[in-house]
Tab-separated table of C-alpha atoms and ligand atoms in Angstrom:
chain	number	residue	atom	x	y	z
R	1	MET	CA	0.000	0.000	0.000
R	2	LYS	CA	1.157	3.552	-0.690
R	3	LEU	CA	0.489	6.615	1.422
R	4	PHE	CA	-2.426	8.772	0.325
R	5	ASP	CA	-0.456	11.593	-1.191
R	6	VAL	CA	-1.718	14.726	0.538
R	7	TYR	CA	1.493	16.267	1.850
R	8	PRO	CA	4.384	17.758	-0.145
R	9	LEU	CA	7.224	16.095	1.784
R	10	PHE	CA	10.867	17.167	2.016
R	11	ASP	CA	13.477	14.586	1.082
R	12	VAL	CA	14.646	14.141	4.697
R	13	GLU	CA	14.036	11.175	6.988
R	14	PRO	CA	14.098	12.302	10.619
R	15	VAL	CA	15.003	9.380	12.872
R	16	LYS	CA	16.054	10.988	16.137
R	17	GLY	CA	15.410	14.143	18.124
R	18	GLU	CA	17.803	15.748	20.612
R	19	GLY	CA	16.771	18.965	22.343
R	20	ASN	CA	16.425	21.642	19.666
R	21	TYR	CA	17.735	19.377	16.916
R	22	VAL	CA	16.532	16.562	14.655
R	23	ILE	CA	18.876	13.950	13.165
R	24	ASP	CA	18.107	12.273	9.850
R	25	ALA	CA	18.794	8.723	8.628
R	26	LYS	CA	22.089	9.856	7.078
R	27	GLY	CA	23.285	11.323	10.395
R	28	ASN	CA	22.753	14.986	9.408
R	29	LYS	CA	21.752	17.254	12.266
R	30	TYR	CA	19.043	19.902	11.721
R	31	LEU	CA	18.068	22.843	13.883
R	32	ASP	CA	14.320	22.547	14.404
R	33	PHE	CA	12.642	25.929	14.027
R	34	TYR	CA	9.287	24.361	13.161
R	35	GLY	CA	8.713	21.678	15.805
R	36	GLY	CA	6.689	19.340	13.564
R	37	HIS	CA	3.791	21.763	13.074
R	38	ALA	CA	4.373	23.660	16.333
R	39	VAL	CA	4.112	20.732	18.702
R	40	ILE	CA	7.602	20.566	20.182
R	41	SER	CA	7.359	22.864	23.158
R	42	VAL	CA	9.977	21.488	25.562
R	43	GLY	CA	12.439	20.078	23.035
R	44	HIS	CA	12.977	16.627	21.600
R	45	GLY	CA	13.557	13.808	24.076
R	46	HIS	CA	13.693	16.001	27.192
R	47	PRO	CA	14.865	13.635	29.982
R	48	HIS	CA	12.007	14.535	32.343
R	49	TYR	CA	9.428	14.086	29.559
R	50	VAL	CA	10.836	10.706	28.535
R	51	LYS	CA	11.037	9.530	32.163
R	52	ARG	CA	7.444	10.584	32.943
R	53	ILE	CA	6.090	8.735	29.883
R	54	GLU	CA	8.260	5.664	30.461
R	55	GLU	CA	7.141	5.396	34.071
R	56	GLN	CA	3.506	5.747	33.072
R	57	LEU	CA	3.899	3.101	30.371
R	58	HIS	CA	5.018	0.654	33.038
R	59	LYS	CA	1.971	1.475	35.178
R	60	ILE	CA	-1.370	1.544	33.392
R	61	GLY	CA	-0.103	2.802	30.034
R	62	PHE	CA	-2.716	4.259	27.701
R	63	TYR	CA	-5.732	3.072	29.679
R	64	SER	CA	-8.787	5.255	29.125
R	65	ASN	CA	-9.458	7.935	31.675
R	66	SER	CA	-13.232	7.821	31.375
R	67	VAL	CA	-13.490	4.750	33.622
R	68	GLY	CA	-12.429	5.892	37.083
R	69	ILE	CA	-10.514	8.516	39.024
R	70	SER	CA	-7.396	9.262	37.064
R	71	LEU	CA	-4.424	11.412	36.212
R	72	GLN	CA	-6.805	13.808	34.442
R	73	ARG	CA	-7.519	15.485	37.774
R	74	GLU	CA	-3.826	16.089	38.411
R	75	LEU	CA	-3.489	17.550	34.917
R	76	ALA	CA	-6.550	19.778	35.355
R	77	ASP	CA	-5.175	21.110	38.669
R	78	LYS	CA	-1.739	21.880	37.286
R	79	LEU	CA	-3.100	23.384	34.067
R	80	GLY	CA	-5.575	25.541	35.994
R	81	MET	CA	-2.851	26.792	38.278
R	82	MET	CA	-0.313	27.563	35.547
R	83	SER	CA	-2.761	29.162	33.116
R	84	GLY	CA	-4.648	31.260	35.670
R	85	TYR	CA	-7.918	29.436	34.905
R	86	GLU	CA	-8.221	27.576	38.251
R	87	GLU	CA	-12.000	27.920	38.411
R	88	TRP	CA	-12.587	26.505	34.924
R	89	ASN	CA	-13.189	22.908	33.826
R	90	LEU	CA	-11.230	20.716	31.455
R	91	PHE	CA	-12.418	18.232	28.831
R	92	LEU	CA	-9.666	16.206	27.201
R	93	CYS	CA	-9.576	14.846	23.656
R	94	ASN	CA	-6.914	13.877	21.105
R	95	SER	CA	-6.226	16.750	18.721
R	96	GLY	CA	-6.785	20.394	17.907
R	97	ALA	CA	-9.567	19.690	15.433
R	98	GLU	CA	-11.394	17.626	18.025
R	99	ALA	CA	-10.892	20.326	20.646
R	100	ASN	CA	-12.592	22.866	18.376
R	101	GLU	CA	-15.412	20.459	17.485
R	102	ASN	CA	-16.108	19.926	21.173
R	103	ALA	CA	-15.884	23.643	21.923
R	104	LEU	CA	-18.406	24.321	19.176
R	105	LYS	CA	-20.714	21.655	20.471
R	106	LEU	CA	-20.557	23.169	23.965
R	107	ALA	CA	-21.186	26.667	22.637
R	108	SER	CA	-24.264	25.481	20.800
R	109	TYR	CA	-25.410	23.565	23.870
R	110	ALA	CA	-25.012	26.752	25.927
R	111	ASN	CA	-27.221	29.006	23.785
R	112	GLY	CA	-29.027	26.695	21.349
R	113	ARG	CA	-27.917	28.681	18.294
R	114	SER	CA	-26.300	27.414	15.095
R	115	LYS	CA	-24.481	30.283	13.335
R	116	LEU	CA	-20.757	30.680	13.717
R	117	ILE	CA	-18.473	33.615	13.017
R	118	ALA	CA	-14.957	32.780	11.956
R	119	PHE	CA	-12.297	34.874	10.272
R	120	GLU	CA	-10.591	35.091	6.921
R	121	GLY	CA	-7.254	33.278	7.102
R	122	ALA	CA	-8.369	31.175	10.081
R	123	PHE	CA	-7.453	27.534	10.550
R	124	HIS	CA	-9.221	25.398	13.126
R	125	GLY	CA	-8.548	21.834	11.969
R	126	ARG	CA	-9.774	19.372	9.417
R	127	THR	CA	-13.287	18.496	10.527
R	128	SER	CA	-16.476	20.589	10.252
R	129	LEU	CA	-14.461	23.759	10.577
R	130	ALA	CA	-12.150	22.690	7.767
R	131	VAL	CA	-14.489	24.464	5.406
R	132	LEU	CA	-12.736	27.626	6.508
R	133	ALA	CA	-9.394	26.460	5.304
R	134	THR	CA	-10.272	25.171	1.865
R	135	ASP	CA	-10.761	27.166	-1.293
R	136	ASN	CA	-11.824	24.048	-3.156
R	137	PRO	CA	-15.404	24.738	-4.276
R	138	ARG	CA	-16.107	21.008	-4.678
R	139	ILE	CA	-15.813	20.448	-0.945
R	140	LYS	CA	-19.138	21.226	0.746
R	141	PHE	CA	-19.111	18.947	3.747
R	142	PRO	CA	-19.163	18.401	6.593
R	143	VAL	CA	-21.146	21.308	7.908
R	144	ASN	CA	-24.210	20.191	9.814
R	145	GLU	CA	-27.622	20.930	8.440
R	146	GLY	CA	-28.867	24.271	9.676
R	147	ALA	CA	-25.416	25.411	10.678
R	148	GLU	CA	-23.952	28.415	8.952
R	149	ILE	CA	-20.455	29.815	9.008
R	150	ILE	CA	-20.094	33.551	8.473
R	151	ARG	CA	-16.622	34.622	7.481
R	152	CYS	CA	-15.602	38.042	8.780
R	153	ARG	CA	-12.507	40.127	8.155
R	154	LEU	CA	-10.020	40.111	11.014
R	155	ASN	CA	-10.131	43.375	12.982
R	156	ASP	CA	-13.302	44.570	11.203
R	157	ILE	CA	-15.403	45.171	14.300
R	158	GLU	CA	-18.353	46.695	12.419
R	159	MET	CA	-18.745	43.533	10.340
R	160	VAL	CA	-18.719	41.335	13.449
R	161	LYS	CA	-21.014	43.655	15.372
R	162	LYS	CA	-23.642	43.685	12.600
R	163	GLU	CA	-23.884	39.880	12.726
R	164	LEU	CA	-23.801	39.608	16.512
R	165	LEU	CA	-26.544	42.159	17.027
R	166	THR	CA	-28.996	39.775	15.307
R	167	GLU	CA	-28.588	37.612	18.443
R	168	GLU	CA	-28.640	34.549	16.172
R	169	VAL	CA	-24.938	33.781	16.313
R	170	CYS	CA	-23.914	30.860	18.504
R	171	ALA	CA	-20.209	31.628	18.748
R	172	VAL	CA	-17.266	33.587	17.497
R	173	ILE	CA	-14.186	31.415	17.030
R	174	ILE	CA	-10.837	33.141	16.736
R	175	GLU	CA	-7.143	32.342	16.997
R	176	SER	CA	-5.370	34.833	19.221
R	177	ILE	CA	-2.535	34.565	16.690
R	178	GLN	CA	-3.379	33.029	13.301
R	179	GLY	CA	-0.835	30.285	12.692
R	180	VAL	CA	-1.507	28.618	9.353
R	181	GLY	CA	-2.871	31.971	8.102
R	182	GLY	CA	0.589	33.575	8.379
R	183	ILE	CA	0.933	34.950	11.937
R	184	LYS	CA	-1.744	37.596	11.657
R	185	MET	CA	-3.238	38.929	14.871
R	186	PRO	CA	-6.481	40.402	16.067
R	187	SER	CA	-5.632	43.677	17.779
R	188	ASP	CA	-6.057	43.732	21.560
R	189	GLN	CA	-8.773	46.360	21.125
R	190	PHE	CA	-10.616	44.190	18.585
R	191	LEU	CA	-10.571	41.191	20.928
R	192	LYS	CA	-11.865	43.329	23.782
R	193	GLU	CA	-14.707	44.708	21.673
R	194	VAL	CA	-15.616	41.243	20.385
R	195	ARG	CA	-15.701	40.016	23.997
R	196	ASP	CA	-17.915	42.879	24.986
R	197	ILE	CA	-20.441	42.412	22.148
R	198	CYS	CA	-20.466	38.622	22.694
R	199	THR	CA	-21.393	39.207	26.334
R	200	ARG	CA	-24.150	41.649	25.428
R	201	THR	CA	-25.674	39.352	22.781
R	202	GLY	CA	-25.389	35.979	24.528
R	203	THR	CA	-22.767	34.781	22.026
R	204	MET	CA	-20.033	32.386	23.105
R	205	LEU	CA	-16.429	33.428	22.498
R	206	ILE	CA	-14.154	30.503	21.604
R	207	ILE	CA	-10.458	31.257	21.490
R	208	ASP	CA	-8.392	28.709	19.594
R	209	GLU	CA	-5.053	28.404	21.407
R	210	VAL	CA	-4.116	25.129	19.702
R	211	GLN	CA	-0.987	26.627	18.179
R	212	SER	CA	-0.394	29.716	20.287
R	213	GLY	CA	-1.048	28.217	23.738
R	214	PHE	CA	1.149	26.507	26.315
R	215	GLY	CA	3.588	29.363	26.618
R	216	ARG	CA	4.542	29.816	22.976
R	217	SER	CA	3.512	33.491	22.881
R	218	GLY	CA	5.396	34.437	26.050
R	219	LYS	CA	2.255	34.136	28.197
R	220	PHE	CA	0.501	30.880	28.975
R	221	PHE	CA	-2.203	31.765	26.428
R	222	ALA	CA	-1.721	34.354	23.708
R	223	HIS	CA	-5.102	35.988	24.423
R	224	GLN	CA	-3.790	36.878	27.888
R	225	HIS	CA	-1.736	39.641	26.249
R	226	SER	CA	-5.028	41.442	25.614
R	227	GLY	CA	-6.637	40.732	28.981
R	228	VAL	CA	-9.874	39.210	27.590
R	229	LYS	CA	-11.454	36.037	28.980
R	230	PRO	CA	-13.303	33.860	26.498
R	231	ASP	CA	-15.996	31.268	27.307
R	232	LEU	CA	-14.123	28.334	25.795
R	233	ILE	CA	-10.454	27.761	24.977
R	234	SER	CA	-9.229	24.983	22.692
R	235	ILE	CA	-5.751	23.506	23.217
R	236	ALA	CA	-3.523	20.791	21.692
R	237	LYS	CA	-0.125	20.779	19.900
R	238	GLY	CA	2.497	22.001	22.427
R	239	MET	CA	0.396	20.519	25.212
R	240	GLY	CA	1.838	17.042	24.644
R	241	ASN	CA	5.186	17.961	23.032
R	242	GLY	CA	4.275	15.620	20.175
R	243	PHE	CA	2.096	13.204	22.113
R	244	PRO	CA	-1.440	13.453	20.626
R	245	VAL	CA	-3.550	15.239	23.208
R	246	GLY	CA	-6.009	18.111	23.039
R	247	GLY	CA	-8.608	19.686	25.247
R	248	VAL	CA	-11.196	22.352	25.882
R	249	LEU	CA	-11.100	24.704	28.853
R	250	VAL	CA	-14.703	25.407	29.756
R	251	SER	CA	-15.939	28.449	31.678
R	252	PRO	CA	-17.735	27.626	34.950
R	253	GLU	CA	-20.868	29.250	33.462
R	254	ILE	CA	-21.297	26.213	31.192
R	255	LYS	CA	-22.540	23.298	33.261
R	256	ALA	CA	-21.563	19.707	32.484
R	257	GLU	CA	-24.034	16.862	32.196
R	258	TYR	CA	-23.399	13.163	31.677
R	259	GLY	CA	-23.147	12.130	28.046
R	260	LEU	CA	-22.755	15.673	26.723
R	261	LEU	CA	-19.236	14.963	25.456
R	262	GLY	CA	-17.250	11.759	25.357
R	263	THR	CA	-14.165	10.025	23.995
R	264	THR	CA	-12.393	6.672	24.291
R	265	PHE	CA	-8.779	7.733	23.899
R	266	GLY	CA	-9.000	11.432	24.807
R	267	GLY	CA	-6.758	12.290	27.729
R	268	ASN	CA	-5.699	8.709	28.354
R	269	HIS	CA	-3.170	8.125	31.127
R	270	LEU	CA	-0.157	8.353	28.859
R	271	ALA	CA	-1.408	11.592	27.270
R	272	CYS	CA	-1.885	13.083	30.744
R	273	ALA	CA	1.604	12.026	31.805
R	274	ALA	CA	3.033	13.669	28.655
R	275	SER	CA	1.151	16.890	29.283
R	276	LEU	CA	2.029	16.983	32.978
R	277	ALA	CA	5.673	16.559	32.043
R	278	VAL	CA	5.379	19.503	29.639
R	279	LEU	CA	3.856	21.711	32.348
R	280	GLU	CA	6.496	20.682	34.876
R	281	ILE	CA	9.312	21.528	32.456
R	282	LEU	CA	7.737	24.848	31.421
R	283	GLU	CA	7.505	25.797	35.085
R	284	LYS	CA	10.868	24.545	36.275
R	285	ASP	CA	12.896	26.059	33.426
R	286	ASP	CA	10.786	29.265	33.164
R	287	LEU	CA	10.366	28.578	29.453
R	288	ILE	CA	7.422	30.946	29.087
R	289	GLY	CA	9.431	33.920	30.323
R	290	ARG	CA	12.306	32.879	28.072
R	291	ALA	CA	9.993	32.596	25.052
R	292	SER	CA	8.980	36.178	25.589
R	293	GLU	CA	12.546	37.497	25.875
R	294	LEU	CA	14.123	35.430	23.121
R	295	GLY	CA	11.208	36.047	20.772
R	296	GLU	CA	11.544	39.811	21.118
R	297	GLU	CA	15.284	39.607	20.501
R	298	LEU	CA	14.854	37.433	17.419
R	299	LYS	CA	12.101	39.610	15.953
R	300	GLU	CA	14.186	42.737	16.470
R	301	GLN	CA	17.115	41.247	14.560
R	302	LEU	CA	15.027	39.776	11.748
R	303	LYS	CA	13.199	42.933	10.845
R	304	ASP	CA	16.158	44.750	9.303
R	305	LEU	CA	17.222	41.918	6.985
R	306	PRO	CA	17.030	42.589	3.239
R	307	GLY	CA	13.716	41.572	1.651
R	308	VAL	CA	11.837	41.474	4.961
R	309	ILE	CA	8.559	43.403	4.762
R	310	GLU	CA	7.296	42.715	8.281
R	311	VAL	CA	8.038	40.501	11.282
R	312	ARG	CA	4.920	39.560	13.255
R	313	GLY	CA	3.963	37.484	16.247
R	314	ARG	CA	4.537	37.136	19.950
R	315	GLY	CA	7.120	35.170	21.883
R	316	LEU	CA	8.374	32.234	19.827
R	317	MET	CA	5.491	32.281	17.350
R	318	ILE	CA	6.968	34.416	14.608
R	319	GLY	CA	5.995	35.164	11.013
R	320	ILE	CA	8.399	36.795	8.585
R	321	GLU	CA	6.706	38.375	5.600
R	322	MET	CA	9.101	38.604	2.682
R	323	SER	CA	8.848	40.589	-0.550
R	324	LYS	CA	8.510	37.371	-2.600
R	325	PRO	CA	7.473	33.712	-2.161
R	326	VAL	CA	9.544	31.889	0.440
R	327	ALA	CA	9.505	28.324	-0.931
R	328	GLU	CA	13.053	28.541	-2.372
R	329	LEU	CA	14.426	30.248	0.725
R	330	ARG	CA	12.958	27.538	2.954
R	331	LYS	CA	14.555	24.838	0.791
R	332	LYS	CA	17.932	26.554	1.083
R	333	LEU	CA	17.554	26.881	4.837
R	334	LEU	CA	16.774	23.179	5.048
R	335	TYR	CA	19.232	21.642	2.587
R	336	ASP	CA	22.147	24.097	2.805
R	337	HIS	CA	21.897	25.274	6.422
R	338	HIS	CA	20.067	22.311	7.968
R	339	ILE	CA	17.314	24.401	9.541
R	340	PHE	CA	13.633	23.438	9.522
R	341	THR	CA	11.187	26.324	9.151
R	342	GLY	CA	7.444	26.444	8.442
R	343	SER	CA	5.318	27.777	5.612
R	344	SER	CA	1.845	29.310	5.862
R	345	SER	CA	-1.148	29.810	3.613
R	346	ASP	CA	0.435	33.133	2.641
R	347	LYS	CA	3.201	32.077	0.252
R	348	ASN	CA	5.373	35.060	1.235
R	349	VAL	CA	5.416	34.215	4.965
R	350	ILE	CA	7.857	31.940	6.804
R	351	ARG	CA	6.685	30.669	10.173
R	352	LEU	CA	9.138	30.126	13.027
R	353	LEU	CA	7.881	27.858	15.823
R	354	PRO	CA	10.979	26.528	17.587
R	355	PRO	CA	10.976	24.556	20.842
R	356	LEU	CA	10.756	26.970	23.778
R	357	THR	CA	14.087	25.511	24.909
R	358	ILE	CA	16.147	27.312	22.241
R	359	GLY	CA	18.839	29.699	23.447
R	360	PRO	CA	21.174	32.389	22.107
R	361	ASP	CA	23.209	29.834	20.106
R	362	GLU	CA	20.200	28.711	18.095
R	363	ILE	CA	19.138	32.313	17.529
R	364	ALA	CA	22.625	33.152	16.264
R	365	MET	CA	22.517	30.132	13.913
R	366	ILE	CA	19.252	31.035	12.244
R	367	LEU	CA	20.191	34.710	11.949
R	368	LYS	CA	23.484	33.769	10.305
R	369	ALA	CA	21.646	31.538	7.806
R	370	PHE	CA	19.103	34.251	6.995
R	371	LYS	CA	21.860	36.834	6.571
R	372	GLU	CA	23.799	34.597	4.188
R	373	GLU	CA	20.745	33.871	2.061
R	374	LEU	CA	19.275	37.358	2.009
R	375	SER	CA	22.353	39.549	1.657
H	1	PLP	N1	-6.345	25.089	15.438
H	1	PLP	C1	-5.210	25.682	15.061
H	1	PLP	C2	-5.004	27.126	15.405
H	1	PLP	C3	-4.209	24.977	14.395
H	1	PLP	O1	-3.078	25.588	14.033
H	1	PLP	C4	-4.432	23.609	14.112
H	1	PLP	C5	-3.418	22.828	13.396
H	1	PLP	O2	-2.538	23.333	12.736
H	1	PLP	C6	-5.633	23.022	14.514
H	1	PLP	C7	-6.566	23.790	15.171
H	1	PLP	C8	-5.909	21.582	14.239
H	1	PLP	O3	-5.144	20.801	15.086
H	1	PLP	P1	-4.920	19.247	14.768
H	1	PLP	O4	-4.067	19.177	13.542
H	1	PLP	O5	-4.284	18.704	16.007
H	1	PLP	O6	-6.261	18.661	14.537
C-alpha cells in the first residue's frame, strides 16, 4: 500500500530528536525551528518528559481515563494553576480539530444557536471547521444541516457587530494569533470589543489556542496579552510535546451533564503524563518567560534583513513576511543550512515555531543563515 499523497514532503528522513535538533537517517543534524507543526514545546527527548512517559507506560499505560478517578484530575489542577484558569473545567480529547469540534458543540449547547463567526485566514482543523481552510469549491461537507459559518474580516469590528446584534450567532471562534494563516493577529482592542459584544448578545467566544497556547507566545495563552477572557479555549499541539492530546477549557458558566461529550482515547493516562511533564518543564525552566525574551530579541534582529517586509507574532510564534514567495528560501535553509522552518497559507510568509528551549546559540545560527541567504 502507498500513502495517500496529501502532503508535499521534504526529502529528509528524521530518525532521532535531541533537544532543539533533529537527526536524519544519514546522520545529518538539523536545527528545528518548526517543531513538527508547532508541537515541540519542551524540546525533543527532554529527559524529564521521557522519564514521565516511560514510568507511566510501566503502570497503566494508555488506559482510558473515562473509567475511574485518574491522572486527568492532576493535569486539570496543574493546568488551571499555571494558566490562571483555576475555576474553569477541562475536557480532554486527542487533537486540535477535536478540541474545536467539542468547543463548538458546547457553545451550541449553551445558547441553542447554530451560526458561527470565523475569520478570513483562520485555521481550526480538518473536521467541520475545515471548510474555513479550503478554497476548493467542490468540498461542501461536513457542515451540519442548519449550521452556517459567516466569514468576517479580522479586525473589522463593524462587520462582526452587525452579525452579533442579530442575536442569532452561537459563537465567534478566533485564533489569538493566526498560525496557518501567516501569523496575523487580532488587535487587543478588537478582541476586547468582540468580547464585549459577545457578552451583550449571549454569544459564546471561543479562542483557539491550539498553536499559540502553552507558553509559545510568552504568556501561557496568547489571548492573555489582551486581557480578555473567552468562554471556551481549545488547546492541543504544544500541550503534549508531540504526544497526541487536546482539550477544551470550559468556563464555569457552562454546566456539564453526563453524556454531553465523550471520547475513548481522549486524555488517556499516557497523554496526561506527557502533558504533565510539559507543564512541569515549562515551570521549572521558566520557558514561558524565556519565550517572551528570546522572541523579542529574534524579531528585532530579523526585521532589518534585506527583503523582509514585516516581522509579526509574539514570543516564539513568529511570522516573517518577505517581498517574494519563500519556498526557495525555505529549501535553502533546510538543505544548505540544515534548519527546519514552516510555511503558511500566505506564500510570502515563513513561520518560526521553535521549541521553547532554544537559546542564544540557536538564535545566532538562524540569523546567520538568513543573513547569508538574504544579503
Ligand atoms: N487550530 C489551530 C489554530 C491549528 O493551528 C491547528 C493545526 O494546525 C488546529 C486547530 C488543528 O489541530 P490538529 O491538527 O491537532 O487537529
